[in-house]
Amino acid sequence: MNVIFKTDIEGFTLREAAAEDVPVLLSLIRELAVYEKLTDQVTATEESMKLSLFGIRPGAEALLGELDGEPVAYAVYFHNYSTFAGRLGLYLEDVYVKPELRGRGMGKAILSFLARLAKERGCARFEWSVLDWNEPSIRFYRSLGAVPLDGWTIFRMTGEALDRLAGI
């Protein structure tokens, strides 16, 4: 489904990404990795993204932001679950707007759309992570009313450690 969501920003629309958008999504993901100084961690391929976003059991959903028909932004999100609330949450994995277009409201439009989507789907929460050094984003998120969670540490397991724990 390729539904278009108009925004209040002249020429800027959001739409659900489709399998044919994977090359442009991957390109934008690589741009985000450059900004976050994490290019060495991008191992996604077009094939892996098609399978995980548009395969038999998609693990996430993606939005593509276009300015006058040109891709300039994206978001990838998925549901998580709160046992305490007994309800789904919406987790934003990535949100990205090309640097030269920041400050024009596109990021806010994406987050606003996702907040409405979370409410429509009955989600108890809308959450995301941000790198500690990314002060511009932290200020932006705080200006929207988001609050950082103190007292939580994110753990990650990959590679050999994941294999060992899985008994592989």
CSV table of N, CA and C in Angstrom, one decimal:
chain,number,residue,atom,x,y,z
A,1,MET,N,0.8,-1.2,0.0
A,1,MET,CA,0.0,0.0,0.0
A,1,MET,C,0.9,1.2,0.0
A,2,ASN,N,0.6,2.2,-0.8
A,2,ASN,CA,1.4,3.4,-1.0
A,2,ASN,C,0.6,4.6,-0.7
A,3,VAL,N,0.1,4.7,0.5
A,3,VAL,CA,-0.8,5.8,0.8
A,3,VAL,C,0.1,7.1,1.0
A,4,ILE,N,-0.4,8.2,0.5
A,4,ILE,CA,0.3,9.5,0.6
A,4,ILE,C,-0.3,10.3,1.7
A,5,PHE,N,0.5,10.9,2.6
A,5,PHE,CA,0.0,11.7,3.7
A,5,PHE,C,0.6,13.1,3.4
A,6,LYS,N,-0.3,14.0,3.1
A,6,LYS,CA,0.1,15.4,2.9
A,6,LYS,C,0.5,16.1,4.2
A,7,THR,N,1.4,17.0,4.2
A,7,THR,CA,1.8,17.7,5.3
A,7,THR,C,1.5,19.2,5.1
A,8,ASP,N,1.8,20.0,6.1
A,8,ASP,CA,1.6,21.5,6.0
A,8,ASP,C,2.8,22.1,5.4
A,9,ILE,N,3.8,21.4,5.0
A,9,ILE,CA,5.0,21.9,4.4
A,9,ILE,C,4.9,21.8,2.9
A,10,GLU,N,5.1,23.0,2.3
A,10,GLU,CA,4.9,23.1,0.8
A,10,GLU,C,5.7,22.0,0.1
A,11,GLY,N,5.1,21.1,-0.6
A,11,GLY,CA,5.7,20.1,-1.5
A,11,GLY,C,6.2,18.9,-0.7
A,12,PHE,N,6.0,18.8,0.6
A,12,PHE,CA,6.5,17.7,1.4
A,12,PHE,C,5.4,16.7,1.7
A,13,THR,N,5.6,15.4,1.3
A,13,THR,CA,4.6,14.4,1.6
A,13,THR,C,5.3,13.2,2.2
A,14,LEU,N,4.5,12.5,2.9
A,14,LEU,CA,4.9,11.2,3.5
A,14,LEU,C,4.1,10.1,2.9
A,15,ARG,N,4.8,9.0,2.7
A,15,ARG,CA,4.1,7.8,2.2
A,15,ARG,C,4.7,6.5,2.7
A,16,GLU,N,3.9,5.5,2.8
A,16,GLU,CA,4.4,4.2,3.2
A,16,GLU,C,5.4,3.8,2.1
A,17,ALA,N,6.5,3.3,2.6
A,17,ALA,CA,7.5,2.8,1.6
A,17,ALA,C,7.1,1.5,1.1
A,18,ALA,N,7.5,1.2,-0.1
A,18,ALA,CA,7.2,-0.1,-0.8
A,18,ALA,C,8.5,-0.8,-1.2
A,19,ALA,N,8.4,-2.1,-1.5
A,19,ALA,CA,9.6,-2.9,-1.8
A,19,ALA,C,10.5,-2.2,-2.9
A,20,GLU,N,9.9,-1.5,-3.8
A,20,GLU,CA,10.7,-0.9,-4.9
A,20,GLU,C,11.5,0.4,-4.3
A,21,ASP,N,11.1,0.8,-3.1
A,21,ASP,CA,11.8,1.9,-2.5
A,21,ASP,C,13.1,1.5,-1.7
A,22,VAL,N,13.4,0.2,-1.6
A,22,VAL,CA,14.5,-0.2,-0.8
A,22,VAL,C,15.8,0.4,-1.2
A,23,PRO,N,16.1,0.5,-2.5
A,23,PRO,CA,17.4,1.2,-2.8
A,23,PRO,C,17.6,2.6,-2.3
A,24,VAL,N,16.5,3.4,-2.4
A,24,VAL,CA,16.6,4.7,-1.9
A,24,VAL,C,16.6,4.7,-0.3
A,25,LEU,N,15.8,3.9,0.3
A,25,LEU,CA,15.9,3.7,1.7
A,25,LEU,C,17.3,3.4,2.2
A,26,LEU,N,17.9,2.4,1.6
A,26,LEU,CA,19.3,2.0,1.9
A,26,LEU,C,20.3,3.2,1.8
A,27,SER,N,20.1,4.0,0.7
A,27,SER,CA,20.9,5.1,0.5
A,27,SER,C,20.8,6.1,1.6
A,28,LEU,N,19.5,6.4,2.0
A,28,LEU,CA,19.3,7.3,3.1
A,28,LEU,C,19.8,6.8,4.5
A,29,ILE,N,19.7,5.5,4.6
A,29,ILE,CA,20.2,4.8,5.9
A,29,ILE,C,21.7,5.0,5.9
A,30,ARG,N,22.4,4.9,4.8
A,30,ARG,CA,23.8,5.1,4.7
A,30,ARG,C,24.2,6.6,5.0
A,31,GLU,N,23.4,7.5,4.6
A,31,GLU,CA,23.6,8.9,4.9
A,31,GLU,C,23.5,9.1,6.4
A,32,LEU,N,22.5,8.5,7.0
A,32,LEU,CA,22.3,8.6,8.5
A,32,LEU,C,23.5,8.0,9.2
A,33,ALA,N,24.0,6.9,8.7
A,33,ALA,CA,25.2,6.3,9.3
A,33,ALA,C,26.4,7.2,9.2
A,34,VAL,N,26.6,7.9,8.2
A,34,VAL,CA,27.7,8.9,8.0
A,34,VAL,C,27.5,10.0,9.1
A,35,TYR,N,26.3,10.5,9.3
A,35,TYR,CA,26.0,11.6,10.2
A,35,TYR,C,26.3,11.0,11.7
A,36,GLU,N,25.9,9.8,11.9
A,36,GLU,CA,26.1,9.2,13.3
A,36,GLU,C,27.5,8.6,13.5
A,37,LYS,N,28.4,8.7,12.5
A,37,LYS,CA,29.7,8.2,12.5
A,37,LYS,C,29.7,6.7,12.8
A,38,LEU,N,28.8,6.0,12.1
A,38,LEU,CA,28.6,4.5,12.3
A,38,LEU,C,28.6,3.8,11.0
A,39,THR,N,29.3,4.3,10.0
A,39,THR,CA,29.2,3.6,8.7
A,39,THR,C,29.7,2.2,8.7
A,40,ASP,N,30.6,1.9,9.6
A,40,ASP,CA,31.2,0.5,9.7
A,40,ASP,C,30.1,-0.5,10.2
A,41,GLN,N,29.0,0.0,10.7
A,41,GLN,CA,28.0,-0.9,11.2
A,41,GLN,C,26.8,-1.2,10.3
A,42,VAL,N,26.9,-0.5,9.1
A,42,VAL,CA,25.8,-0.8,8.1
A,42,VAL,C,26.1,-2.0,7.3
A,43,THR,N,25.4,-3.1,7.6
A,43,THR,CA,25.6,-4.4,6.9
A,43,THR,C,24.4,-4.7,6.1
A,44,ALA,N,23.3,-3.9,6.2
A,44,ALA,CA,22.1,-4.2,5.5
A,44,ALA,C,22.4,-4.2,4.0
A,45,THR,N,21.6,-5.1,3.3
A,45,THR,CA,21.7,-5.2,1.8
A,45,THR,C,20.2,-4.9,1.3
A,46,GLU,N,20.1,-4.7,0.1
A,46,GLU,CA,18.8,-4.6,-0.5
A,46,GLU,C,18.0,-5.8,-0.3
A,47,GLU,N,18.6,-7.0,-0.4
A,47,GLU,CA,17.9,-8.2,-0.2
A,47,GLU,C,17.4,-8.4,1.3
A,48,SER,N,18.3,-8.1,2.2
A,48,SER,CA,17.9,-8.2,3.6
A,48,SER,C,16.8,-7.3,4.0
A,49,MET,N,16.9,-6.1,3.4
A,49,MET,CA,15.8,-5.1,3.7
A,49,MET,C,14.5,-5.5,3.1
A,50,LYS,N,14.5,-6.0,1.9
A,50,LYS,CA,13.3,-6.4,1.2
A,50,LYS,C,12.6,-7.5,2.1
A,51,LEU,N,13.4,-8.4,2.5
A,51,LEU,CA,12.9,-9.5,3.3
A,51,LEU,C,12.3,-9.1,4.7
A,52,SER,N,13.1,-8.2,5.4
A,52,SER,CA,12.7,-7.8,6.7
A,52,SER,C,11.6,-6.7,6.7
A,53,LEU,N,11.5,-5.9,5.7
A,53,LEU,CA,10.4,-4.9,5.6
A,53,LEU,C,9.2,-5.3,4.8
A,54,PHE,N,9.4,-6.2,3.8
A,54,PHE,CA,8.3,-6.4,2.9
A,54,PHE,C,8.1,-7.9,2.6
A,55,GLY,N,8.8,-8.8,3.4
A,55,GLY,CA,8.7,-10.2,3.2
A,55,GLY,C,7.4,-10.8,3.8
A,56,ILE,N,7.4,-12.1,4.0
A,56,ILE,CA,6.2,-12.8,4.6
A,56,ILE,C,5.9,-12.3,6.0
A,57,ARG,N,6.9,-12.1,6.8
A,57,ARG,CA,6.6,-11.6,8.1
A,57,ARG,C,7.5,-10.3,8.4
A,58,PRO,N,7.0,-9.2,7.9
A,58,PRO,CA,7.7,-7.9,8.1
A,58,PRO,C,8.0,-7.6,9.6
A,59,GLY,N,9.2,-7.2,9.9
A,59,GLY,CA,9.5,-6.9,11.3
A,59,GLY,C,9.4,-5.4,11.6
A,60,ALA,N,9.2,-4.6,10.5
A,60,ALA,CA,9.1,-3.1,10.7
A,60,ALA,C,8.4,-2.5,9.5
A,61,GLU,N,8.1,-1.3,9.7
A,61,GLU,CA,7.4,-0.5,8.6
A,61,GLU,C,8.3,0.7,8.3
A,62,ALA,N,8.1,1.3,7.1
A,62,ALA,CA,9.0,2.4,6.7
A,62,ALA,C,8.1,3.5,6.1
A,63,LEU,N,8.5,4.7,6.3
A,63,LEU,CA,7.9,5.9,5.7
A,63,LEU,C,9.0,6.5,4.8
A,64,LEU,N,8.6,7.1,3.7
A,64,LEU,CA,9.5,7.8,2.9
A,64,LEU,C,8.9,9.3,2.8
A,65,GLY,N,9.8,10.2,3.1
A,65,GLY,CA,9.4,11.6,3.0
A,65,GLY,C,9.9,12.2,1.6
A,66,GLU,N,9.1,12.8,0.9
A,66,GLU,CA,9.5,13.4,-0.4
A,66,GLU,C,9.2,14.8,-0.5
A,67,LEU,N,10.1,15.6,-1.0
A,67,LEU,CA,9.9,17.0,-1.3
A,67,LEU,C,9.8,17.2,-2.8
A,68,ASP,N,8.7,17.6,-3.3
A,68,ASP,CA,8.4,17.7,-4.7
A,68,ASP,C,8.8,16.4,-5.4
A,69,GLY,N,8.4,15.3,-4.8
A,69,GLY,CA,8.6,14.0,-5.5
A,69,GLY,C,10.0,13.4,-5.3
A,70,GLU,N,10.9,14.1,-4.7
A,70,GLU,CA,12.3,13.6,-4.5
A,70,GLU,C,12.4,13.1,-3.0
A,71,PRO,N,13.0,11.9,-2.8
A,71,PRO,CA,13.2,11.3,-1.5
A,71,PRO,C,14.2,12.2,-0.7
A,72,VAL,N,13.7,12.7,0.5
A,72,VAL,CA,14.6,13.5,1.3
A,72,VAL,C,14.6,13.1,2.8
A,73,ALA,N,13.7,12.1,3.2
A,73,ALA,CA,13.6,11.7,4.6
A,73,ALA,C,13.0,10.3,4.7
A,74,TYR,N,13.3,9.7,5.8
A,74,TYR,CA,12.6,8.4,6.0
A,74,TYR,C,12.5,8.2,7.5
A,75,ALA,N,11.6,7.2,7.8
A,75,ALA,CA,11.5,6.7,9.2
A,75,ALA,C,11.3,5.2,9.1
A,76,VAL,N,11.8,4.5,10.0
A,76,VAL,CA,11.6,3.0,10.2
A,76,VAL,C,11.1,2.8,11.6
A,77,TYR,N,10.0,2.1,11.8
A,77,TYR,CA,9.4,1.9,13.1
A,77,TYR,C,8.8,0.5,13.2
A,78,PHE,N,8.5,0.1,14.4
A,78,PHE,CA,7.9,-1.2,14.7
A,78,PHE,C,7.2,-1.2,16.0
A,79,HIS,N,6.4,-2.2,16.3
A,79,HIS,CA,5.7,-2.3,17.6
A,79,HIS,C,6.6,-3.0,18.6
A,80,ASN,N,6.6,-2.5,19.8
A,80,ASN,CA,7.2,-3.3,20.9
A,80,ASN,C,6.0,-3.5,21.8
A,81,TYR,N,6.3,-4.0,23.0
A,81,TYR,CA,5.2,-4.3,23.9
A,81,TYR,C,5.6,-4.0,25.4
A,82,SER,N,4.6,-3.4,26.1
A,82,SER,CA,4.8,-3.0,27.5
A,82,SER,C,4.0,-4.0,28.3
A,83,THR,N,4.7,-4.9,29.1
A,83,THR,CA,4.0,-5.8,30.0
A,83,THR,C,3.3,-5.0,31.1
A,84,PHE,N,3.9,-3.9,31.5
A,84,PHE,CA,3.3,-3.1,32.6
A,84,PHE,C,2.0,-2.5,32.2
A,85,ALA,N,2.0,-2.0,30.9
A,85,ALA,CA,0.8,-1.3,30.4
A,85,ALA,C,-0.2,-2.4,29.8
A,86,GLY,N,0.4,-3.5,29.5
A,86,GLY,CA,-0.4,-4.5,28.8
A,86,GLY,C,-0.9,-4.1,27.4
A,87,ARG,N,-0.1,-3.3,26.8
A,87,ARG,CA,-0.4,-2.7,25.4
A,87,ARG,C,0.8,-2.6,24.6
A,88,LEU,N,0.6,-2.5,23.3
A,88,LEU,CA,1.7,-2.2,22.3
A,88,LEU,C,2.2,-0.9,22.5
A,89,GLY,N,3.5,-0.7,22.1
A,89,GLY,CA,4.1,0.6,22.0
A,89,GLY,C,4.6,0.7,20.5
A,90,LEU,N,5.0,1.9,20.1
A,90,LEU,CA,5.6,2.2,18.8
A,90,LEU,C,7.0,2.6,19.1
A,91,TYR,N,7.9,1.9,18.4
A,91,TYR,CA,9.3,2.2,18.6
A,91,TYR,C,9.9,2.7,17.3
A,92,LEU,N,10.5,3.9,17.3
A,92,LEU,CA,11.1,4.5,16.2
A,92,LEU,C,12.5,4.1,16.1
A,93,GLU,N,12.9,3.3,15.1
A,93,GLU,CA,14.3,2.9,15.0
A,93,GLU,C,15.1,4.0,14.4
A,94,ASP,N,14.6,4.6,13.3
A,94,ASP,CA,15.4,5.6,12.6
A,94,ASP,C,14.4,6.7,12.2
A,95,VAL,N,14.9,8.0,12.3
A,95,VAL,CA,14.2,9.1,11.6
A,95,VAL,C,15.4,9.9,11.0
A,96,TYR,N,15.2,10.3,9.8
A,96,TYR,CA,16.3,11.0,9.1
A,96,TYR,C,15.7,12.0,8.1
A,97,VAL,N,16.3,13.2,8.1
A,97,VAL,CA,16.0,14.2,7.1
A,97,VAL,C,17.3,14.7,6.6
A,98,LYS,N,17.5,14.9,5.3
A,98,LYS,CA,18.7,15.3,4.8
A,98,LYS,C,19.2,16.6,5.5
A,99,PRO,N,20.5,16.7,5.8
A,99,PRO,CA,20.9,17.9,6.6
A,99,PRO,C,20.6,19.2,6.0
A,100,GLU,N,20.6,19.4,4.7
A,100,GLU,CA,20.4,20.7,4.1
A,100,GLU,C,18.9,21.1,4.2
A,101,LEU,N,18.0,20.2,4.6
A,101,LEU,CA,16.6,20.5,4.7
A,101,LEU,C,16.1,20.5,6.2
A,102,ARG,N,17.0,20.3,7.1
A,102,ARG,CA,16.6,20.3,8.5
A,102,ARG,C,16.2,21.7,9.0
A,103,GLY,N,15.3,21.8,9.9
A,103,GLY,CA,14.8,23.1,10.4
A,103,GLY,C,13.6,23.6,9.7
A,104,ARG,N,13.1,22.8,8.8
A,104,ARG,CA,11.9,23.2,8.0
A,104,ARG,C,10.6,22.5,8.4
A,105,GLY,N,10.7,21.7,9.5
A,105,GLY,CA,9.5,21.0,10.0
A,105,GLY,C,9.3,19.6,9.5
A,106,MET,N,10.1,19.1,8.7
A,106,MET,CA,9.9,17.8,8.1
A,106,MET,C,10.1,16.7,9.2
A,107,GLY,N,11.1,16.8,10.1
A,107,GLY,CA,11.2,15.9,11.2
A,107,GLY,C,10.0,15.9,12.1
A,108,LYS,N,9.5,17.1,12.4
A,108,LYS,CA,8.4,17.2,13.3
A,108,LYS,C,7.1,16.6,12.6
A,109,ALA,N,7.0,16.8,11.3
A,109,ALA,CA,5.9,16.2,10.6
A,109,ALA,C,5.9,14.7,10.6
A,110,ILE,N,7.1,14.1,10.5
A,110,ILE,CA,7.2,12.7,10.6
A,110,ILE,C,6.9,12.2,12.0
A,111,LEU,N,7.4,12.8,13.0
A,111,LEU,CA,7.1,12.4,14.4
A,111,LEU,C,5.6,12.6,14.7
A,112,SER,N,5.1,13.7,14.2
A,112,SER,CA,3.6,13.9,14.5
A,112,SER,C,2.8,12.9,13.8
A,113,PHE,N,3.1,12.5,12.6
A,113,PHE,CA,2.4,11.4,11.9
A,113,PHE,C,2.5,10.1,12.7
A,114,LEU,N,3.7,9.8,13.2
A,114,LEU,CA,3.9,8.6,14.0
A,114,LEU,C,3.2,8.6,15.3
A,115,ALA,N,3.1,9.8,15.9
A,115,ALA,CA,2.4,9.9,17.2
A,115,ALA,C,0.9,9.6,17.0
A,116,ARG,N,0.4,10.2,15.9
A,116,ARG,CA,-1.0,9.9,15.5
A,116,ARG,C,-1.3,8.4,15.3
A,117,LEU,N,-0.3,7.8,14.5
A,117,LEU,CA,-0.4,6.4,14.2
A,117,LEU,C,-0.4,5.6,15.5
A,118,ALA,N,0.5,5.9,16.5
A,118,ALA,CA,0.5,5.2,17.7
A,118,ALA,C,-0.8,5.3,18.5
A,119,LYS,N,-1.4,6.5,18.5
A,119,LYS,CA,-2.7,6.7,19.1
A,119,LYS,C,-3.8,5.9,18.4
A,120,GLU,N,-3.8,5.9,17.1
A,120,GLU,CA,-4.8,5.1,16.3
A,120,GLU,C,-4.7,3.7,16.6
A,121,ARG,N,-3.5,3.2,16.8
A,121,ARG,CA,-3.2,1.8,17.0
A,121,ARG,C,-3.3,1.4,18.5
A,122,GLY,N,-3.7,2.3,19.4
A,122,GLY,CA,-3.9,2.0,20.8
A,122,GLY,C,-2.6,1.8,21.5
A,123,CYS,N,-1.5,2.4,21.1
A,123,CYS,CA,-0.2,2.2,21.7
A,123,CYS,C,-0.2,3.0,23.0
A,124,ALA,N,0.5,2.5,24.0
A,124,ALA,CA,0.7,3.1,25.3
A,124,ALA,C,1.9,4.1,25.2
A,125,ARG,N,2.8,3.8,24.3
A,125,ARG,CA,4.1,4.6,24.3
A,125,ARG,C,4.5,4.8,22.9
A,126,PHE,N,5.3,5.9,22.7
A,126,PHE,CA,6.1,6.1,21.5
A,126,PHE,C,7.5,6.4,21.9
A,127,GLU,N,8.4,5.6,21.6
A,127,GLU,CA,9.8,5.7,22.1
A,127,GLU,C,10.8,5.6,21.0
A,128,TRP,N,12.0,6.1,21.3
A,128,TRP,CA,13.2,6.0,20.4
A,128,TRP,C,14.4,6.3,21.2
A,129,SER,N,15.5,6.0,20.6
A,129,SER,CA,16.8,6.3,21.2
A,129,SER,C,17.6,7.3,20.4
A,130,VAL,N,18.5,8.0,21.1
A,130,VAL,CA,19.3,9.0,20.4
A,130,VAL,C,20.7,8.9,21.0
A,131,LEU,N,21.7,9.1,20.2
A,131,LEU,CA,23.1,9.0,20.7
A,131,LEU,C,23.3,10.2,21.6
A,132,ASP,N,24.1,9.9,22.7
A,132,ASP,CA,24.3,10.9,23.7
A,132,ASP,C,24.9,12.2,23.2
A,133,TRP,N,25.7,12.1,22.2
A,133,TRP,CA,26.4,13.3,21.7
A,133,TRP,C,25.5,14.2,20.8
A,134,ASN,N,24.4,13.7,20.4
A,134,ASN,CA,23.6,14.3,19.3
A,134,ASN,C,22.7,15.4,20.0
A,135,GLU,N,23.3,16.5,20.4
A,135,GLU,CA,22.6,17.6,21.1
A,135,GLU,C,21.5,18.2,20.3
A,136,PRO,N,21.8,18.5,19.0
A,136,PRO,CA,20.7,19.1,18.2
A,136,PRO,C,19.4,18.2,18.2
A,137,SER,N,19.5,16.9,18.1
A,137,SER,CA,18.3,16.1,18.1
A,137,SER,C,17.7,16.0,19.5
A,138,ILE,N,18.6,16.0,20.5
A,138,ILE,CA,18.1,15.9,21.9
A,138,ILE,C,17.3,17.2,22.2
A,139,ARG,N,17.8,18.4,21.8
A,139,ARG,CA,17.1,19.6,22.0
A,139,ARG,C,15.7,19.6,21.2
A,140,PHE,N,15.8,19.1,20.0
A,140,PHE,CA,14.6,19.0,19.2
A,140,PHE,C,13.5,18.1,19.9
A,141,TYR,N,13.9,16.9,20.3
A,141,TYR,CA,13.0,16.0,20.9
A,141,TYR,C,12.4,16.6,22.2
A,142,ARG,N,13.3,17.3,23.0
A,142,ARG,CA,12.8,17.9,24.3
A,142,ARG,C,11.8,19.0,23.9
A,143,SER,N,12.0,19.7,22.8
A,143,SER,CA,11.1,20.8,22.5
A,143,SER,C,9.7,20.3,22.1
A,144,LEU,N,9.6,19.0,21.7
A,144,LEU,CA,8.3,18.4,21.4
A,144,LEU,C,7.6,17.8,22.6
A,145,GLY,N,8.3,17.8,23.8
A,145,GLY,CA,7.8,17.2,25.0
A,145,GLY,C,8.3,15.9,25.3
A,146,ALA,N,9.2,15.3,24.6
A,146,ALA,CA,9.8,14.0,24.9
A,146,ALA,C,10.7,14.2,26.0
A,147,VAL,N,10.8,13.1,26.9
A,147,VAL,CA,11.8,13.2,28.0
A,147,VAL,C,12.7,12.0,27.9
A,148,PRO,N,14.0,12.2,28.3
A,148,PRO,CA,14.9,11.1,28.3
A,148,PRO,C,14.6,10.2,29.5
A,149,LEU,N,14.9,8.9,29.4
A,149,LEU,CA,14.7,8.0,30.5
A,149,LEU,C,16.0,7.8,31.2
A,150,ASP,N,16.0,8.2,32.5
A,150,ASP,CA,17.1,7.9,33.3
A,150,ASP,C,17.0,6.5,34.0
A,151,GLY,N,18.1,6.0,34.3
A,151,GLY,CA,18.1,4.7,35.0
A,151,GLY,C,18.0,3.5,34.1
A,152,TRP,N,18.1,3.6,32.8
A,152,TRP,CA,18.0,2.5,31.9
A,152,TRP,C,19.3,2.4,31.1
A,153,THR,N,19.8,1.3,30.9
A,153,THR,CA,20.9,1.0,30.0
A,153,THR,C,20.5,0.1,28.9
A,154,ILE,N,20.8,0.4,27.7
A,154,ILE,CA,20.5,-0.5,26.6
A,154,ILE,C,21.6,-1.5,26.5
A,155,PHE,N,21.2,-2.8,26.4
A,155,PHE,CA,22.2,-3.9,26.1
A,155,PHE,C,22.0,-4.4,24.7
A,156,ARG,N,23.1,-4.8,24.1
A,156,ARG,CA,23.0,-5.3,22.7
A,156,ARG,C,23.9,-6.5,22.7
A,157,MET,N,23.5,-7.5,22.0
A,157,MET,CA,24.3,-8.7,21.8
A,157,MET,C,24.3,-9.0,20.3
A,158,THR,N,25.5,-9.2,19.7
A,158,THR,CA,25.7,-9.5,18.3
A,158,THR,C,26.8,-10.5,18.1
A,159,GLY,N,27.0,-10.9,16.9
A,159,GLY,CA,28.2,-11.7,16.5
A,159,GLY,C,28.4,-12.9,17.4
A,160,GLU,N,29.7,-13.1,17.8
A,160,GLU,CA,30.1,-14.3,18.5
A,160,GLU,C,29.3,-14.5,19.8
A,161,ALA,N,29.1,-13.4,20.5
A,161,ALA,CA,28.4,-13.5,21.8
A,161,ALA,C,26.9,-14.0,21.6
A,162,LEU,N,26.3,-13.5,20.6
A,162,LEU,CA,24.9,-14.0,20.2
A,162,LEU,C,25.0,-15.5,19.8
A,163,ASP,N,26.0,-15.8,19.0
A,163,ASP,CA,26.1,-17.2,18.6
A,163,ASP,C,26.3,-18.1,19.9
A,164,ARG,N,27.2,-17.7,20.8
A,164,ARG,CA,27.5,-18.5,22.0
A,164,ARG,C,26.2,-18.7,22.8
A,165,LEU,N,25.5,-17.6,23.1
A,165,LEU,CA,24.3,-17.7,23.9
A,165,LEU,C,23.3,-18.6,23.2
A,166,ALA,N,23.2,-18.5,21.9
A,166,ALA,CA,22.2,-19.4,21.1
A,166,ALA,C,22.7,-20.8,21.0
A,167,GLY,N,23.9,-21.1,21.4
A,167,GLY,CA,24.5,-22.5,21.4
A,167,GLY,C,24.9,-22.9,20.0
A,168,ILE,N,25.2,-21.9,19.2
A,168,ILE,CA,25.6,-22.1,17.8
A,168,ILE,C,27.2,-22.2,17.7
